[in-house]
mmCIF file of C-alpha atoms in Angstrom:
data_model
loop_
_atom_site.group_PDB
_atom_site.id
_atom_site.type_symbol
_atom_site.label_atom_id
_atom_site.label_comp_id
_atom_site.label_asym_id
_atom_site.label_seq_id
_atom_site.Cartn_x
_atom_site.Cartn_y
_atom_site.Cartn_z
ATOM 1 C CA MET A 280 -33.552 -43.714 4.657
ATOM 2 C CA ARG A 281 -30.303 -43.024 6.551
ATOM 3 C CA PRO A 282 -30.286 -40.323 9.311
ATOM 4 C CA TRP A 283 -29.155 -36.819 8.243
ATOM 5 C CA HIS A 284 -25.788 -37.059 10.166
ATOM 6 C CA ARG A 285 -24.783 -40.138 8.192
ATOM 7 C CA ARG A 286 -25.813 -38.671 4.903
ATOM 8 C CA ASN A 287 -23.746 -35.509 5.472
ATOM 9 C CA PHE A 288 -20.721 -37.083 7.150
ATOM 10 C CA GLY A 289 -18.517 -36.678 4.060
ATOM 11 C CA LEU A 290 -19.504 -32.993 3.650
ATOM 12 C CA ALA A 291 -18.896 -32.421 7.310
ATOM 13 C CA MET A 292 -15.395 -34.072 7.087
ATOM 14 C CA GLY A 293 -14.536 -32.005 4.065
ATOM 15 C CA LEU A 294 -15.473 -28.816 5.889
ATOM 16 C CA VAL A 295 -13.433 -29.797 8.990
ATOM 17 C CA SER A 296 -10.425 -30.591 6.813
ATOM 18 C CA ALA A 297 -10.597 -27.345 5.026
ATOM 19 C CA PHE A 298 -10.833 -25.457 8.388
ATOM 20 C CA VAL A 299 -7.766 -27.320 9.750
ATOM 21 C CA PHE A 300 -5.732 -26.516 6.637
ATOM 22 C CA VAL A 301 -6.611 -22.829 6.824
ATOM 23 C CA ALA A 302 -5.778 -22.782 10.481
ATOM 24 C CA VAL A 303 -2.384 -24.466 9.968
ATOM 25 C CA VAL A 304 -1.455 -22.148 7.163
ATOM 26 C CA THR A 305 -2.447 -19.121 9.194
ATOM 27 C CA ILE A 306 -0.279 -20.274 12.113
ATOM 28 C CA ILE A 307 2.676 -20.902 9.887
ATOM 29 C CA VAL A 308 2.390 -17.541 8.259
ATOM 30 C CA GLY A 309 1.932 -15.852 11.627
ATOM 31 C CA LEU A 310 4.969 -17.487 13.089
ATOM 32 C CA THR A 311 7.321 -16.782 10.190
ATOM 33 C CA GLY A 312 5.859 -13.326 9.342
ATOM 34 C CA ASP A 313 7.628 -11.262 6.812
ATOM 35 C CA SER A 314 10.637 -13.489 6.579
ATOM 36 C CA LEU A 315 8.554 -16.077 4.805
ATOM 37 C CA ARG A 316 6.878 -13.566 2.571
ATOM 38 C CA LEU A 317 10.198 -11.925 1.672
ATOM 39 C CA ALA A 318 11.932 -15.228 1.217
ATOM 40 C CA LEU A 319 9.363 -16.389 -1.349
ATOM 41 C CA SER A 320 9.260 -13.076 -3.146
ATOM 42 C CA PRO A 321 11.262 -12.740 -6.401
ATOM 43 C CA THR A 322 11.744 -9.032 -5.621
ATOM 44 C CA PRO A 323 15.228 -7.863 -4.800
ATOM 45 C CA LEU A 324 15.656 -6.111 -1.460
ATOM 46 C CA HIS A 325 18.857 -4.214 -2.197
ATOM 47 C CA PRO A 326 18.044 -0.623 -3.113
ATOM 48 C CA ARG A 327 20.056 -0.591 -6.235
ATOM 49 C CA ALA A 328 19.113 -4.019 -7.408
ATOM 50 C CA GLY A 329 15.647 -2.875 -8.417
ATOM 51 C CA PRO A 330 14.574 -1.952 -12.016
ATOM 52 C CA LYS A 331 15.756 1.239 -13.654
ATOM 53 C CA ALA A 332 13.152 3.932 -14.405
ATOM 54 C CA SER A 333 12.008 3.421 -17.982
ATOM 55 C CA SER A 334 8.820 3.400 -20.015
ATOM 56 C CA THR A 335 9.082 -0.368 -20.332
ATOM 57 C CA PRO A 336 9.499 -1.995 -16.966
ATOM 58 C CA GLY A 337 10.987 -5.448 -16.514
ATOM 59 C CA PRO A 338 8.887 -8.586 -16.467
ATOM 60 C CA GLY A 339 6.429 -8.960 -13.550
ATOM 61 C CA ILE A 340 6.329 -5.272 -12.860
ATOM 62 C CA GLY A 341 3.108 -4.511 -14.417
ATOM 63 C CA ALA A 342 2.101 -1.345 -16.381
ATOM 64 C CA VAL A 343 3.702 2.059 -15.810
ATOM 65 C CA ARG A 344 2.045 5.128 -17.145
ATOM 66 C CA ASP A 345 3.504 8.617 -16.915
ATOM 67 C CA GLY A 346 5.999 7.394 -14.326
ATOM 68 C CA ILE A 347 3.250 5.917 -12.099
ATOM 69 C CA HIS A 348 2.884 2.129 -11.455
ATOM 70 C CA VAL A 349 -0.704 1.480 -12.441
ATOM 71 C CA GLU A 350 -1.441 -1.200 -9.907
ATOM 72 C CA THR A 351 -0.135 0.551 -6.830
ATOM 73 C CA GLY A 352 -0.159 4.198 -7.753
ATOM 74 C CA LEU A 353 3.391 4.612 -6.506
ATOM 75 C CA VAL A 354 5.985 6.538 -8.467
ATOM 76 C CA TYR A 355 8.189 4.285 -10.572
ATOM 77 C CA ASP A 356 11.924 4.803 -10.122
ATOM 78 C CA ASP A 357 15.050 2.950 -9.005
ATOM 79 C CA ASN A 358 13.683 2.310 -5.485
ATOM 80 C CA PHE A 359 10.120 1.457 -6.481
ATOM 81 C CA MET A 360 10.463 -2.253 -6.020
ATOM 82 C CA LEU A 361 12.112 -1.885 -2.627
ATOM 83 C CA VAL A 362 9.312 0.368 -1.387
ATOM 84 C CA ARG A 363 6.633 -1.749 -2.933
ATOM 85 C CA THR A 364 8.052 -4.953 -1.323
ATOM 86 C CA ILE A 365 8.661 -3.513 2.119
ATOM 87 C CA CYS A 366 5.592 -1.186 2.472
ATOM 88 C CA THR A 367 2.910 -3.216 0.750
ATOM 89 C CA SER A 368 3.712 -6.401 2.596
ATOM 90 C CA CYS A 369 1.800 -4.902 5.504
ATOM 91 C CA HIS A 370 -0.588 -2.230 4.059
ATOM 92 C CA SER A 371 -1.959 -0.841 0.863
ATOM 93 C CA ALA A 372 0.088 1.392 -1.204
ATOM 94 C CA LYS A 373 -2.693 4.014 -0.863
ATOM 95 C CA LEU A 374 -1.514 4.505 2.642
ATOM 96 C CA VAL A 375 1.757 5.812 1.163
ATOM 97 C CA THR A 376 0.303 7.832 -1.735
ATOM 98 C CA GLN A 377 -2.290 9.593 0.409
ATOM 99 C CA ASN A 378 0.308 10.862 2.973
ATOM 100 C CA ARG A 379 2.840 13.750 2.608
ATOM 101 C CA ALA A 380 5.743 14.275 4.946
ATOM 102 C CA THR A 381 9.317 15.471 5.161
ATOM 103 C CA ARG A 382 12.151 12.928 5.439
ATOM 104 C CA ASP A 383 11.997 13.364 9.198
ATOM 105 C CA GLY A 384 8.287 12.874 9.134
ATOM 106 C CA TRP A 385 8.531 9.745 7.124
ATOM 107 C CA GLU A 386 11.274 8.417 9.497
ATOM 108 C CA ALA A 387 8.905 9.161 12.493
ATOM 109 C CA MET A 388 6.184 7.124 10.751
ATOM 110 C CA ILE A 389 8.618 4.248 10.181
ATOM 111 C CA ARG A 390 9.641 4.353 13.941
ATOM 112 C CA TRP A 391 6.021 4.318 14.970
ATOM 113 C CA MET A 392 5.350 1.300 12.787
ATOM 114 C CA GLN A 393 8.464 -0.435 14.277
ATOM 115 C CA GLU A 394 7.348 0.285 17.792
ATOM 116 C CA THR A 395 3.654 -0.332 17.584
ATOM 117 C CA GLN A 396 2.893 -2.311 14.387
ATOM 118 C CA GLY A 397 5.678 -4.975 14.247
ATOM 119 C CA LEU A 398 7.659 -3.503 11.357
ATOM 120 C CA GLY A 399 11.161 -4.996 11.467
ATOM 121 C CA GLN A 400 14.402 -3.192 11.151
ATOM 122 C CA LEU A 401 15.062 -1.940 7.640
ATOM 123 C CA GLY A 402 18.919 -2.043 7.824
ATOM 124 C CA GLU A 403 20.671 -0.765 4.764
ATOM 125 C CA ASN A 404 17.399 -0.294 2.922
ATOM 126 C CA GLU A 405 16.097 2.467 5.236
ATOM 127 C CA ASP A 406 17.997 5.329 3.613
ATOM 128 C CA ALA A 407 16.818 4.263 0.149
ATOM 129 C CA ILE A 408 13.193 3.998 1.397
ATOM 130 C CA LEU A 409 13.390 7.405 3.092
ATOM 131 C CA ASP A 410 14.990 8.942 -0.047
ATOM 132 C CA TYR A 411 12.120 7.695 -2.175
ATOM 133 C CA LEU A 412 9.359 8.785 0.231
ATOM 134 C CA ALA A 413 10.921 12.290 0.797
ATOM 135 C CA GLU A 414 11.370 12.808 -2.953
ATOM 136 C CA HIS A 415 7.951 11.610 -4.246
ATOM 137 C CA TYR A 416 5.723 12.094 -1.248
ATOM 138 C CA ALA A 417 6.930 15.382 0.290
ATOM 139 C CA PRO A 418 4.627 18.092 1.525
ATOM 140 C CA VAL A 419 3.260 20.227 -1.344
ATOM 141 C CA ALA A 420 2.699 23.934 -0.768
ATOM 142 C CA THR A 421 -0.681 24.611 -2.269
ATOM 143 C CA GLY A 422 -1.278 28.128 -0.967
ATOM 144 C CA ARG A 423 -4.653 29.863 -1.657
ATOM 145 C CA ARG A 424 -6.673 29.593 -4.747
ATOM 146 C CA ALA A 425 -6.174 32.126 -7.490
ATOM 147 C CA PRO A 426 -8.266 35.207 -7.151
ATOM 148 C CA LEU A 427 -11.560 35.339 -9.068
ATOM 149 C CA GLU A 428 -11.244 37.462 -12.231
ATOM 150 C CA GLU A 429 -13.561 38.640 -14.918
ATOM 151 C CA ILE A 430 -16.735 37.693 -12.959
ATOM 152 C CA GLU A 431 -19.970 39.022 -14.353
ATOM 153 C CA TRP A 432 -21.934 39.839 -11.186
ATOM 154 C CA TYR A 433 -25.706 40.158 -11.064
ATOM 155 C CA LEU A 434 -28.258 40.997 -8.445
ATOM 156 C CA LEU A 435 -30.437 38.146 -7.233
ATOM 157 C CA GLU A 436 -34.007 39.274 -7.078
ATOM 158 C CA LEU A 437 -36.151 37.584 -4.451
ATOM 159 C CA PRO A 438 -39.846 37.216 -4.989
ATOM 160 C CA ALA A 439 -42.014 39.741 -3.001
ATOM 161 C CA GLU A 440 -43.830 38.392 -0.033
#
């Protein structure tokens, strides 16, 4: 019988090859960053080149119900594809939908991401992105709950000790 290291040599070489492949791909993606991802994406980056709001989005968009893109939860409008491409290339769309801010607040978040998280300059797309975020994810004044009305009160009787 052959020693274990000779029996498993092929398996070991396969694992090493897979590890090297993953490492090389990781390095390439790390060096090229968003430019590679955006270059390979079929999504247009110009704010007016995206799909028009409709009940039947274009091919490759996915389902839209009641004006909400089902996969991401983002509001579907003219700037949806731009926001989806730029924002979800780094983080989940949930990070957008769970937040509320004014236009200035969204701009401050973008500046923070540029200064600390490696977000590149948005150029001519910045105004369209800020318009989208300020329109659909602005602060909502909720106020207090409605007063209780028509409540039938009763006395709670505690057992005697």
